[in-house]
PDB file of C-alpha atoms and ligand atoms in Angstrom:
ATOM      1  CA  UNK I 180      10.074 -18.206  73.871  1.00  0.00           C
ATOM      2  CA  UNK I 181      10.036 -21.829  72.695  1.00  0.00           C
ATOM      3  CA  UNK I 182      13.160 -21.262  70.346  1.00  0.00           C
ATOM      4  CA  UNK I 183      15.068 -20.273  73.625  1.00  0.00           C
ATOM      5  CA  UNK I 184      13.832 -23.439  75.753  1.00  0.00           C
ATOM      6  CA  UNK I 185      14.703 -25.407  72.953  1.00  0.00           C
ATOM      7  CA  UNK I 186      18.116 -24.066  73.002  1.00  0.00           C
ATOM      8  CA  UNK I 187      18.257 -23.885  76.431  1.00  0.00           C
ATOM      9  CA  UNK I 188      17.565 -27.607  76.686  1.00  0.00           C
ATOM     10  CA  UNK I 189      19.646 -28.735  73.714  1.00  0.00           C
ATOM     11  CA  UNK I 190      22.846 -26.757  75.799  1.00  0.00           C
ATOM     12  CA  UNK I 191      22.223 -28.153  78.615  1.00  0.00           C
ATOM     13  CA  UNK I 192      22.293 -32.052  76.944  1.00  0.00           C
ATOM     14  CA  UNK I 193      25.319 -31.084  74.843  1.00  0.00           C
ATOM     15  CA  UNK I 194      28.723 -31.902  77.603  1.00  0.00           C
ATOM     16  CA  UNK I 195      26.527 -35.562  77.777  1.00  0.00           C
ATOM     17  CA  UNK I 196      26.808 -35.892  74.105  1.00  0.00           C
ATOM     18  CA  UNK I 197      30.046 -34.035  73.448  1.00  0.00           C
ATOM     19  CA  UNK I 198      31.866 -35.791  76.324  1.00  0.00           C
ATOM     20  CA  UNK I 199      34.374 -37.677  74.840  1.00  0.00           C
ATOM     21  CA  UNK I 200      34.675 -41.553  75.591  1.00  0.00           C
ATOM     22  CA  UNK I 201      36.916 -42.919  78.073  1.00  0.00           C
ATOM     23  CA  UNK I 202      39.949 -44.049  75.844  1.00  0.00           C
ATOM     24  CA  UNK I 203      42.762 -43.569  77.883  1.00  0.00           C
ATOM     25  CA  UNK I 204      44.355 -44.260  81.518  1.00  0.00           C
ATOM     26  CA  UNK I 205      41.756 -47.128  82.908  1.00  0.00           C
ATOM     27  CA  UNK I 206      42.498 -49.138  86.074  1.00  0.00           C
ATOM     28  CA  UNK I 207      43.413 -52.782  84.836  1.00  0.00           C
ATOM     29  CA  UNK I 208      44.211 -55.662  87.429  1.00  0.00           C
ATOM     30  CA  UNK I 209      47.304 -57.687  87.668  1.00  0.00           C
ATOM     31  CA  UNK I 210      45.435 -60.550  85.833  1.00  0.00           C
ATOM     32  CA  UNK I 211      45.852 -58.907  82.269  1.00  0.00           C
ATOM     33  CA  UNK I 212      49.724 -60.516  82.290  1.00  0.00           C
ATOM     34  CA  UNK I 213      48.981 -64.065  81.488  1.00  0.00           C
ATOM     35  CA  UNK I 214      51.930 -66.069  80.668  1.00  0.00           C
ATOM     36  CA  UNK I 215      51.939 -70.160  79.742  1.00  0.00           C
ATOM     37  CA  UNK I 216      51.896 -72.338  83.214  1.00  0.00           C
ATOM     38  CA  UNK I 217      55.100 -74.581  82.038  1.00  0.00           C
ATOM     39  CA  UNK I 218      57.924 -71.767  81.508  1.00  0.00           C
ATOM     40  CA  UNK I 219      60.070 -69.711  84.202  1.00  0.00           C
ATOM     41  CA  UNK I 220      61.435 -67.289  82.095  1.00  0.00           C
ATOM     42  CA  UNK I 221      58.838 -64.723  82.719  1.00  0.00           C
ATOM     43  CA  UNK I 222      57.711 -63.854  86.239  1.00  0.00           C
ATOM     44  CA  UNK I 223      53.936 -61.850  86.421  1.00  0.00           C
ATOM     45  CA  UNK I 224      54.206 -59.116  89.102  1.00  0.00           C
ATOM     46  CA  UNK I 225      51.195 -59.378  91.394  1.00  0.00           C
ATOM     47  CA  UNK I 226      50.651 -56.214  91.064  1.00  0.00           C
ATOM     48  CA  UNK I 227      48.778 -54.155  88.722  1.00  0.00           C
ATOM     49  CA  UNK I 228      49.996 -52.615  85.384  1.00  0.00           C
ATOM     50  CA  UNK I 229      50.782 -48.486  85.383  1.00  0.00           C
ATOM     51  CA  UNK I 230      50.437 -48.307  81.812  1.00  0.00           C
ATOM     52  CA  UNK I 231      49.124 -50.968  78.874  1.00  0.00           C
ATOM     53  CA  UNK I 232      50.239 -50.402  75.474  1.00  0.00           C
ATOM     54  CA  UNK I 233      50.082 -52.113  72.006  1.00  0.00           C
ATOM     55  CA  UNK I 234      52.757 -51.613  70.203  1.00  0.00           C
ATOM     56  CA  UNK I 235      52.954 -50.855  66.606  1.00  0.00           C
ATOM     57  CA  UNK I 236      56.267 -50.724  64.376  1.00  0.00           C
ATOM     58  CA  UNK I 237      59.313 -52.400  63.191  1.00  0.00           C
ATOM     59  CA  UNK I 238      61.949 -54.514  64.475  1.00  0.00           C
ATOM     60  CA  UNK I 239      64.996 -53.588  62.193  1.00  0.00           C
ATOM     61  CA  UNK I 240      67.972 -56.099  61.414  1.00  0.00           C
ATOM     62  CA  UNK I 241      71.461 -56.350  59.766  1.00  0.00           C
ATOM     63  CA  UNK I 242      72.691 -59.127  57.851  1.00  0.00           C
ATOM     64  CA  UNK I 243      76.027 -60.177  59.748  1.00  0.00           C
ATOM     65  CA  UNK I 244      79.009 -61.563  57.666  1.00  0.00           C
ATOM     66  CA  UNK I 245      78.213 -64.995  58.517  1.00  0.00           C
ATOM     67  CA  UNK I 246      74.629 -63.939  56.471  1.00  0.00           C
ATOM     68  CA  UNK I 247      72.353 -63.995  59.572  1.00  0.00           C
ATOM     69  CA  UNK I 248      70.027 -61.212  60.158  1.00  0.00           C
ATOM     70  CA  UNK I 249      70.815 -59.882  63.886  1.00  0.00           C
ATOM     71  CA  UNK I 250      68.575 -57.778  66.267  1.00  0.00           C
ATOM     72  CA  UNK I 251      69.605 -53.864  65.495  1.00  0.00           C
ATOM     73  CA  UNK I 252      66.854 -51.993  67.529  1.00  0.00           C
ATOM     74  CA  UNK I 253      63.509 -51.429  66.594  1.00  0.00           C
ATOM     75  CA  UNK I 254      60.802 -48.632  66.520  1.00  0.00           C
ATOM     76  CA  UNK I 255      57.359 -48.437  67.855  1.00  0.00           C
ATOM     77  CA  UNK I 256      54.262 -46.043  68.491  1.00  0.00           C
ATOM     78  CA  UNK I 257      52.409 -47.192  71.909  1.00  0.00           C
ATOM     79  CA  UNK I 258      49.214 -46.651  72.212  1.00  0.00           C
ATOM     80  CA  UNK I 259      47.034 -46.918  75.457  1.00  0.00           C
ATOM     81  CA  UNK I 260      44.523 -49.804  75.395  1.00  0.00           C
ATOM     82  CA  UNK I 261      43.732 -49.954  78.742  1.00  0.00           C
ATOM     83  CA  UNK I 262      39.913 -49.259  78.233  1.00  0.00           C
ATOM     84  CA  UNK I 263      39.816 -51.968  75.992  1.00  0.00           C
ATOM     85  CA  UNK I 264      40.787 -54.287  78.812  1.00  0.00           C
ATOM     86  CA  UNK I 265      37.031 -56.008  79.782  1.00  0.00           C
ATOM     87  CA  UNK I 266      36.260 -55.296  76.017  1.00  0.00           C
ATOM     88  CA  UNK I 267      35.902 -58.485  73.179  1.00  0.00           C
ATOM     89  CA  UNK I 268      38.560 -56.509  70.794  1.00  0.00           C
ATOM     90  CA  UNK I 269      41.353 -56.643  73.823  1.00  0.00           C
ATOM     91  CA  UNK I 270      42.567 -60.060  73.022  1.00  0.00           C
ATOM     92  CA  UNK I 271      43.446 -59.646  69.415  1.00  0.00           C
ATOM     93  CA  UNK I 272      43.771 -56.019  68.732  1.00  0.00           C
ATOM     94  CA  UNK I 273      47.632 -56.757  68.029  1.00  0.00           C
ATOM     95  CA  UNK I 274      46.344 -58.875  64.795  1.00  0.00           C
ATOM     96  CA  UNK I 275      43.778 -56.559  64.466  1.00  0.00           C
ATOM     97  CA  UNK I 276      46.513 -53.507  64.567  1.00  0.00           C
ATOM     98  CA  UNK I 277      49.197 -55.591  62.361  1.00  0.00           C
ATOM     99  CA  UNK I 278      46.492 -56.135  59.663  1.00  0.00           C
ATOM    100  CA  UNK I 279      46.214 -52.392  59.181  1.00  0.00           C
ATOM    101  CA  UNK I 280      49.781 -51.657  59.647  1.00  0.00           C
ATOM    102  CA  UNK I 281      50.359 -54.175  57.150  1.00  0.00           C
ATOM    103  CA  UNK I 282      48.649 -53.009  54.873  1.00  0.00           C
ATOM    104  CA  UNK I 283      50.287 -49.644  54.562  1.00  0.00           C
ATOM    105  CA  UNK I 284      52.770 -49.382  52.396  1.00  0.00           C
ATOM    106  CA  UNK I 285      56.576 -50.321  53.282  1.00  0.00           C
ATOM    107  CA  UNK I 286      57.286 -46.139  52.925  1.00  0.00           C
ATOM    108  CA  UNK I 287      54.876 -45.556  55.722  1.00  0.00           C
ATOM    109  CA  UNK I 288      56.398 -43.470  58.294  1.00  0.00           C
ATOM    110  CA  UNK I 289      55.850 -44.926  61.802  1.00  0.00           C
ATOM    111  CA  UNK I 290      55.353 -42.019  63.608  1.00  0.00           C
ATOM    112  CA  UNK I 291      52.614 -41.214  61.368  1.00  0.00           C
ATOM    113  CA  UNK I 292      50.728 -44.016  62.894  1.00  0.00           C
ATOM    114  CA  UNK I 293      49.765 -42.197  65.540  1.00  0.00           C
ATOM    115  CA  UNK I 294      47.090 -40.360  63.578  1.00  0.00           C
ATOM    116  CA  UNK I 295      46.380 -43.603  61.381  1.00  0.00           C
ATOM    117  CA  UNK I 296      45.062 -44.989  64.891  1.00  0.00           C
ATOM    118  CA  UNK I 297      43.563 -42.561  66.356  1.00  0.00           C
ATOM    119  CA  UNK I 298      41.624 -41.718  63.671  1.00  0.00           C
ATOM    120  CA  UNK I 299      41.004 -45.571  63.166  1.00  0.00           C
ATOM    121  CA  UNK I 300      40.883 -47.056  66.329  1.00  0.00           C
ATOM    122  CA  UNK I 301      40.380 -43.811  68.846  1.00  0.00           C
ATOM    123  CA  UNK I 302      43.546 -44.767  70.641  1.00  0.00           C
ATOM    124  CA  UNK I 303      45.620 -41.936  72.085  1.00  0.00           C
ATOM    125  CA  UNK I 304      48.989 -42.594  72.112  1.00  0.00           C
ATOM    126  CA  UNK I 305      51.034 -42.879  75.425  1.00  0.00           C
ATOM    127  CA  UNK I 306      54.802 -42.784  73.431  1.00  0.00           C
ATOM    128  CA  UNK I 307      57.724 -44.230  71.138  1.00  0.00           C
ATOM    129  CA  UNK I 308      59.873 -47.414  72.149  1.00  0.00           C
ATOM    130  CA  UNK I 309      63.028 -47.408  70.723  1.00  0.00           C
ATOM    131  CA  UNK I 310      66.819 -48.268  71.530  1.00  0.00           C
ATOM    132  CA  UNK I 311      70.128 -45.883  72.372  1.00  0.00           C
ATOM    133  CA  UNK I 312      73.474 -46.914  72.465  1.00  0.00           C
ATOM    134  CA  UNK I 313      74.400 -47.915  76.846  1.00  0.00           C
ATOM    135  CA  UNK I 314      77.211 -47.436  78.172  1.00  0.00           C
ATOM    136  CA  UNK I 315      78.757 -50.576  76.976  1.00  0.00           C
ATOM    137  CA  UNK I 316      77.974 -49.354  73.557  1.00  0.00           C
ATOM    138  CA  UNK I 317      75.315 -51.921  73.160  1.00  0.00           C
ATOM    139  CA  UNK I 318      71.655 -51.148  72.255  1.00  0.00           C
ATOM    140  CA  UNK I 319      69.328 -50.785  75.108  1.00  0.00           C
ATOM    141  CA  UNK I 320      64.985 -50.620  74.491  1.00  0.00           C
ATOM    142  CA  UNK I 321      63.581 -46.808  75.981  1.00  0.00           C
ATOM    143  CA  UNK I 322      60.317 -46.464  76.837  1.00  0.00           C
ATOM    144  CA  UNK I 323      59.910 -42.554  76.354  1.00  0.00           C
ATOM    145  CA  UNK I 324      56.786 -41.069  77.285  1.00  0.00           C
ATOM    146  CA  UNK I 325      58.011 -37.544  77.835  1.00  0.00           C
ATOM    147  CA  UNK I 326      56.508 -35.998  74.497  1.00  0.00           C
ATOM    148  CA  UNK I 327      53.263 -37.696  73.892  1.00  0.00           C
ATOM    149  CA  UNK I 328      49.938 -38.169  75.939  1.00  0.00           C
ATOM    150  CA  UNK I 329      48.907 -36.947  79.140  1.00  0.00           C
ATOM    151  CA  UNK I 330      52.604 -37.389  80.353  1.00  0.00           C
ATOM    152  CA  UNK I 331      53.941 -35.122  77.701  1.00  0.00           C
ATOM    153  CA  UNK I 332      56.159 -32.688  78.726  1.00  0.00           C
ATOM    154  CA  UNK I 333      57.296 -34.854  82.380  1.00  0.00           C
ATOM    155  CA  UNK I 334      61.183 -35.112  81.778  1.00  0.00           C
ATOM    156  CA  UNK I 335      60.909 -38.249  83.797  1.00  0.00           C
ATOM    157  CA  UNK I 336      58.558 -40.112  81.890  1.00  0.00           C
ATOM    158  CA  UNK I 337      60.812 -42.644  80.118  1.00  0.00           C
ATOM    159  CA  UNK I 338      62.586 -46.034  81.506  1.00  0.00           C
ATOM    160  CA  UNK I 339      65.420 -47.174  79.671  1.00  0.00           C
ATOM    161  CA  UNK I 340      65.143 -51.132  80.466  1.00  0.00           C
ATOM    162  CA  UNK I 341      67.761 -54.227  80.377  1.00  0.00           C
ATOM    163  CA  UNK I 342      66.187 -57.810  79.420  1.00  0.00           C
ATOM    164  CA  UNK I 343      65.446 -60.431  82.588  1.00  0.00           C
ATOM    165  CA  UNK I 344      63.535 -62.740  80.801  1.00  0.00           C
ATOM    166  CA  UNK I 345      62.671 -64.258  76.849  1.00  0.00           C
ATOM    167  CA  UNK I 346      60.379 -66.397  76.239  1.00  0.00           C
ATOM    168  CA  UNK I 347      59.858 -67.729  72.229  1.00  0.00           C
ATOM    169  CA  UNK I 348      56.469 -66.457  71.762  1.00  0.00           C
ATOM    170  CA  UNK I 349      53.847 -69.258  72.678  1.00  0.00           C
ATOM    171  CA  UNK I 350      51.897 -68.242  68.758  1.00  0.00           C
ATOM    172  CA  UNK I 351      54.884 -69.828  66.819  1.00  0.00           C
ATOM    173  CA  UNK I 352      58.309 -68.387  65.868  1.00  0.00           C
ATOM    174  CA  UNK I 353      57.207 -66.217  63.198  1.00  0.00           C
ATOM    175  CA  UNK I 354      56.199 -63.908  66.296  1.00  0.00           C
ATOM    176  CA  UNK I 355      59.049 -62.068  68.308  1.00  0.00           C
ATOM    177  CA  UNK I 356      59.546 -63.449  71.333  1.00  0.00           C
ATOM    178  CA  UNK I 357      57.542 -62.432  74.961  1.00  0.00           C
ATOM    179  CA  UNK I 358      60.154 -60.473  76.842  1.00  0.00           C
ATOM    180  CA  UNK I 359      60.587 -59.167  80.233  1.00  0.00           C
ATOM    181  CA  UNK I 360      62.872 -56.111  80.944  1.00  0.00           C
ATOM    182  CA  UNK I 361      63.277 -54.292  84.504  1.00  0.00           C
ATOM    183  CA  UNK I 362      64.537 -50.603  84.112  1.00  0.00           C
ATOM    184  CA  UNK I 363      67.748 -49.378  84.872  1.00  0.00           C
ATOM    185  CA  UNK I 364      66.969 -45.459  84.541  1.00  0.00           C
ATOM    186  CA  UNK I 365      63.953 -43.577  84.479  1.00  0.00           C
ATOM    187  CA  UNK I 366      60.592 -43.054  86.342  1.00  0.00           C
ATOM    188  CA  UNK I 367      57.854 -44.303  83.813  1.00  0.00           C
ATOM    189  CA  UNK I 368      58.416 -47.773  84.810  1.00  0.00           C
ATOM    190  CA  UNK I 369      60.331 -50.205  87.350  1.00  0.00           C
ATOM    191  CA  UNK I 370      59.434 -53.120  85.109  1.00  0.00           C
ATOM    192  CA  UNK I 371      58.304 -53.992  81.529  1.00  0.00           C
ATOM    193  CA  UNK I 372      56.911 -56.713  79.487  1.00  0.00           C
ATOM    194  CA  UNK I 373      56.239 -57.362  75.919  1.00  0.00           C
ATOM    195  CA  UNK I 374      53.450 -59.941  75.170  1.00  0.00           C
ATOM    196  CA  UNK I 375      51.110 -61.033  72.726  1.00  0.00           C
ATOM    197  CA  UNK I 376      53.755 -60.606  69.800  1.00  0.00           C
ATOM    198  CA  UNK I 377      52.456 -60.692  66.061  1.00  0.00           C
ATOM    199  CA  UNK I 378      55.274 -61.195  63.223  1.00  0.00           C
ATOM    200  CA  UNK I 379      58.668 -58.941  63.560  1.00  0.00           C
ATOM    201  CA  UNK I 380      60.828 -61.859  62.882  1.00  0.00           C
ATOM    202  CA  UNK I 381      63.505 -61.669  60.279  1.00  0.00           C
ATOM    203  CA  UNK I 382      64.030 -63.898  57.012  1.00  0.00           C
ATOM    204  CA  UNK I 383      66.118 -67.386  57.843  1.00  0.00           C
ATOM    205  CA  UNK I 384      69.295 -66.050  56.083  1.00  0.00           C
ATOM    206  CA  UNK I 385      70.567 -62.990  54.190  1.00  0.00           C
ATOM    207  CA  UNK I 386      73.334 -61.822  51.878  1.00  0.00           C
ATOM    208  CA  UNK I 387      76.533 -60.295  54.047  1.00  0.00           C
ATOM    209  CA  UNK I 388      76.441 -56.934  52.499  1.00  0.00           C
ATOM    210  CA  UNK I 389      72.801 -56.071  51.858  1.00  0.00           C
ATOM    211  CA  UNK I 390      71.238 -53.005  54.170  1.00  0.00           C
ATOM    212  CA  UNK I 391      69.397 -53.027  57.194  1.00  0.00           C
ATOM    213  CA  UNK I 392      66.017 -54.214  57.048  1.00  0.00           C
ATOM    214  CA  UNK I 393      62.788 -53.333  59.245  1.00  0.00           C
ATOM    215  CA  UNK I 394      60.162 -55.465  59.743  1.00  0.00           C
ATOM    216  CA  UNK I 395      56.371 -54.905  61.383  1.00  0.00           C
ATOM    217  CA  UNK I 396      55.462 -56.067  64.180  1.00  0.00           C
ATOM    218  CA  UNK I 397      52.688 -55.587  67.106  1.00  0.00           C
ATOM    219  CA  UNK I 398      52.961 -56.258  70.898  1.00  0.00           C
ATOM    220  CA  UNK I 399      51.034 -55.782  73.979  1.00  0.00           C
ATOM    221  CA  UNK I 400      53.238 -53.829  76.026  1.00  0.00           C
ATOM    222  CA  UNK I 401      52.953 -53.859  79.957  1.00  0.00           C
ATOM    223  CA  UNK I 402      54.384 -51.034  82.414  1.00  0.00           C
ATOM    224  CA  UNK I 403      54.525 -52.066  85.709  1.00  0.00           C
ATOM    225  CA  UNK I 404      55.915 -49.703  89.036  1.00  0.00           C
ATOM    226  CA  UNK I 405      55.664 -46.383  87.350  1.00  0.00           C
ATOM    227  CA  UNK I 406      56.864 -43.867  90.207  1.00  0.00           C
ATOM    228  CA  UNK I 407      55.723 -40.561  87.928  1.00  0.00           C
TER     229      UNK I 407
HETATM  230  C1  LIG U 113      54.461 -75.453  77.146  1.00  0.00           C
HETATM  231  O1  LIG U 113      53.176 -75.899  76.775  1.00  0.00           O
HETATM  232  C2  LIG U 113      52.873 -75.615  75.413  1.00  0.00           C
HETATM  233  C3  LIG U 113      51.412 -75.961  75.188  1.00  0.00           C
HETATM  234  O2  LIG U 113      51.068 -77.140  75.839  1.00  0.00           O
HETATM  235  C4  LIG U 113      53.827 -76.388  74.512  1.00  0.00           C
HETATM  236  O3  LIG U 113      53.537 -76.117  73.168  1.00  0.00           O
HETATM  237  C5  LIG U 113      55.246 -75.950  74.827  1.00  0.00           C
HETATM  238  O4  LIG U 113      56.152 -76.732  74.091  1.00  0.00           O
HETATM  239  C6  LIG U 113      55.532 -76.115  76.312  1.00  0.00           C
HETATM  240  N1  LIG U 113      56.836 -75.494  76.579  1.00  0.00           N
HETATM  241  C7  LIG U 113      57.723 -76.032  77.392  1.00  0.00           C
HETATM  242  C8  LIG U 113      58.977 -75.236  77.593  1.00  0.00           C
HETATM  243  O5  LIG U 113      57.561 -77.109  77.943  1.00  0.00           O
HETATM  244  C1  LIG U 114      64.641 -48.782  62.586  1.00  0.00           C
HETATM  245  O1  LIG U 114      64.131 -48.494  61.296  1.00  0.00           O
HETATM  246  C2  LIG U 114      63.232 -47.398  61.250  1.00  0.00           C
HETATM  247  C3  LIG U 114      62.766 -47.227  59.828  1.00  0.00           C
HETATM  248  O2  LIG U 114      62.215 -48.386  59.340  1.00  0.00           O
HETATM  249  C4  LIG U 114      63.902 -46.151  61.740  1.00  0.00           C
HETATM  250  O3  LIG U 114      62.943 -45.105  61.818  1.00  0.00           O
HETATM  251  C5  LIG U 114      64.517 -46.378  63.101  1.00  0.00           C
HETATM  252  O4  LIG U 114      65.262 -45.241  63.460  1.00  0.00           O
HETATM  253  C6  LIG U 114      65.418 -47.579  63.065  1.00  0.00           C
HETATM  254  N1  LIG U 114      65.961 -47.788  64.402  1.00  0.00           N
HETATM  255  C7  LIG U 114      67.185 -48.261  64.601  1.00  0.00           C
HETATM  256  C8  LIG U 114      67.612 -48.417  66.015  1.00  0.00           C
HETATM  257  O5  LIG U 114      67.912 -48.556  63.678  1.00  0.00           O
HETATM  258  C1  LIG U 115      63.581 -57.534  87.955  1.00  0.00           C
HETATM  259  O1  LIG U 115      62.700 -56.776  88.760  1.00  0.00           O
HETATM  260  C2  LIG U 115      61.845 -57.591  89.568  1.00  0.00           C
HETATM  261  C3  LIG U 115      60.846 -56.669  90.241  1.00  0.00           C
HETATM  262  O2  LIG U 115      61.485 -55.639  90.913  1.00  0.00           O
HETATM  263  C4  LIG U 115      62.700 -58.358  90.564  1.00  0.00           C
HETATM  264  O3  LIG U 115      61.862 -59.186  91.346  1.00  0.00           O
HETATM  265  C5  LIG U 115      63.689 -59.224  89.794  1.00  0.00           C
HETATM  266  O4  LIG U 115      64.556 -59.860  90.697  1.00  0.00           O
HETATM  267  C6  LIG U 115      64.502 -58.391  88.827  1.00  0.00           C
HETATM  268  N1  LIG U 115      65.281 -59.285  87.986  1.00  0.00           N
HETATM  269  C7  LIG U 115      66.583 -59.139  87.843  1.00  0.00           C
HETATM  270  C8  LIG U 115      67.273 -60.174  87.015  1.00  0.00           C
HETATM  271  O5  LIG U 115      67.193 -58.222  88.340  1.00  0.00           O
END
């Protein structure tokens, strides 16, 4: 009779205990975008953020014939860091997520990141950032949520984005610059911003001829407008 109390009891406390914590989808206020007081190039919406991410990944590059690296896409996991927000890790956890990144080695697949953080860090991942050829057959940055996270499986759960606004990063130019994009196609977002950038920047000059190169970086990534 006691051995079934006890069991009874310790069933009864176990969804307290096994409940997961909270890691994903908390409400953040529009005062998580906060951009230097002396520059225009970035405008804050006043509204709140749909999604925040931290990126993790690599900016990639090829060395033009003049022997300057030049922009040639990138690729990124995003992870959802919104219940950090409030938290002391939320204002560096993109030098606390490029010091682990960094320290994997160069042949590290970035889509295995995703388990590297969440076994790390706990972070669920909310998608992949990367670019496909427009229209103009130019690159152009999607945000594609459609196979990852609690939006997994929503065809519309992607914004493919055009840049409004670039600001050189306020931490030095050894960080990728603070951009802001507004979407052109897509639900996930109407607007998004990249913020907080660690590294990512190419070498000063390069040999015309040698390969494309891909070089980590970290972001905070904000979604603003999401009509999902
Ligand atoms: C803005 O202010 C920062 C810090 O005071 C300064 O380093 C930067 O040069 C200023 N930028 C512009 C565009 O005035
Ligand atoms: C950038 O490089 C990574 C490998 O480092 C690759 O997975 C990705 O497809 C590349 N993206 C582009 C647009 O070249
Ligand atoms: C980008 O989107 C914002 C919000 O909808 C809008 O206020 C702004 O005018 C747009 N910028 C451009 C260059 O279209």
């Amino acid at each position: 009779m006691f051995a079934l109390s006890f069991l009874t009891i310790a069933l009864a406390a176990v969804p307290a205990f096994a409940a997961p914590a909270r890691i994903t989808g908390c409400p953040v206020p529009s005062s998580v975008l906060q951009v230097p007081t002396n520059q225009t190039q970035l405008v804050p919406p006043t509204t709140a953020p749909s999604y925040v991410g931290l990126g993790v990944g690599v900016q990639n590059y090829t060395c033009s014939a003049a022997g300057a690296y030049v922009t040639a896409g990138a690729y990124a996991e995003l992870f959802d860091i919104s219940c950090l927000y409030n938290t002391p890790s939320f204002a560096n956890i993109q030098n606390d997520a490029y010091n682990i990144w960094n320290q994997l080695p160069a042949s590290f697949n970035v889509a295995s990141l995703i388990g590297v953080f969440r076994s790390l860090k706990n972070f669920d991942a909310l998608g992949q950032h990367y670019f496909i050829t427009n229209a103009a057959g130019g690159l152009s940055p999607k945000f594609d949520f459609t196979s990852t996270g609690k939006t997994s499986g929503n065809p519309n759960a992607y914004v493919v984005a055009a840049k409004v606004g670039d600001l050189p990063s306020p931490t030095g130019p050894q960080d990728v610059d603070w951009l802001e994009l507004n979407g052109t196609a897509g639900k996930l977002a109407s607007q998004v911003f990249r913020v907080n950038t660690k590294a990512g920047q190419p070498p000063s000059s390069c040999t015309p001829g040698s390969p494309l190169i891909s070089v980590k970086y970290t972001a905070k990534y904000l979604f603003y407008g999401s009509t999902l």
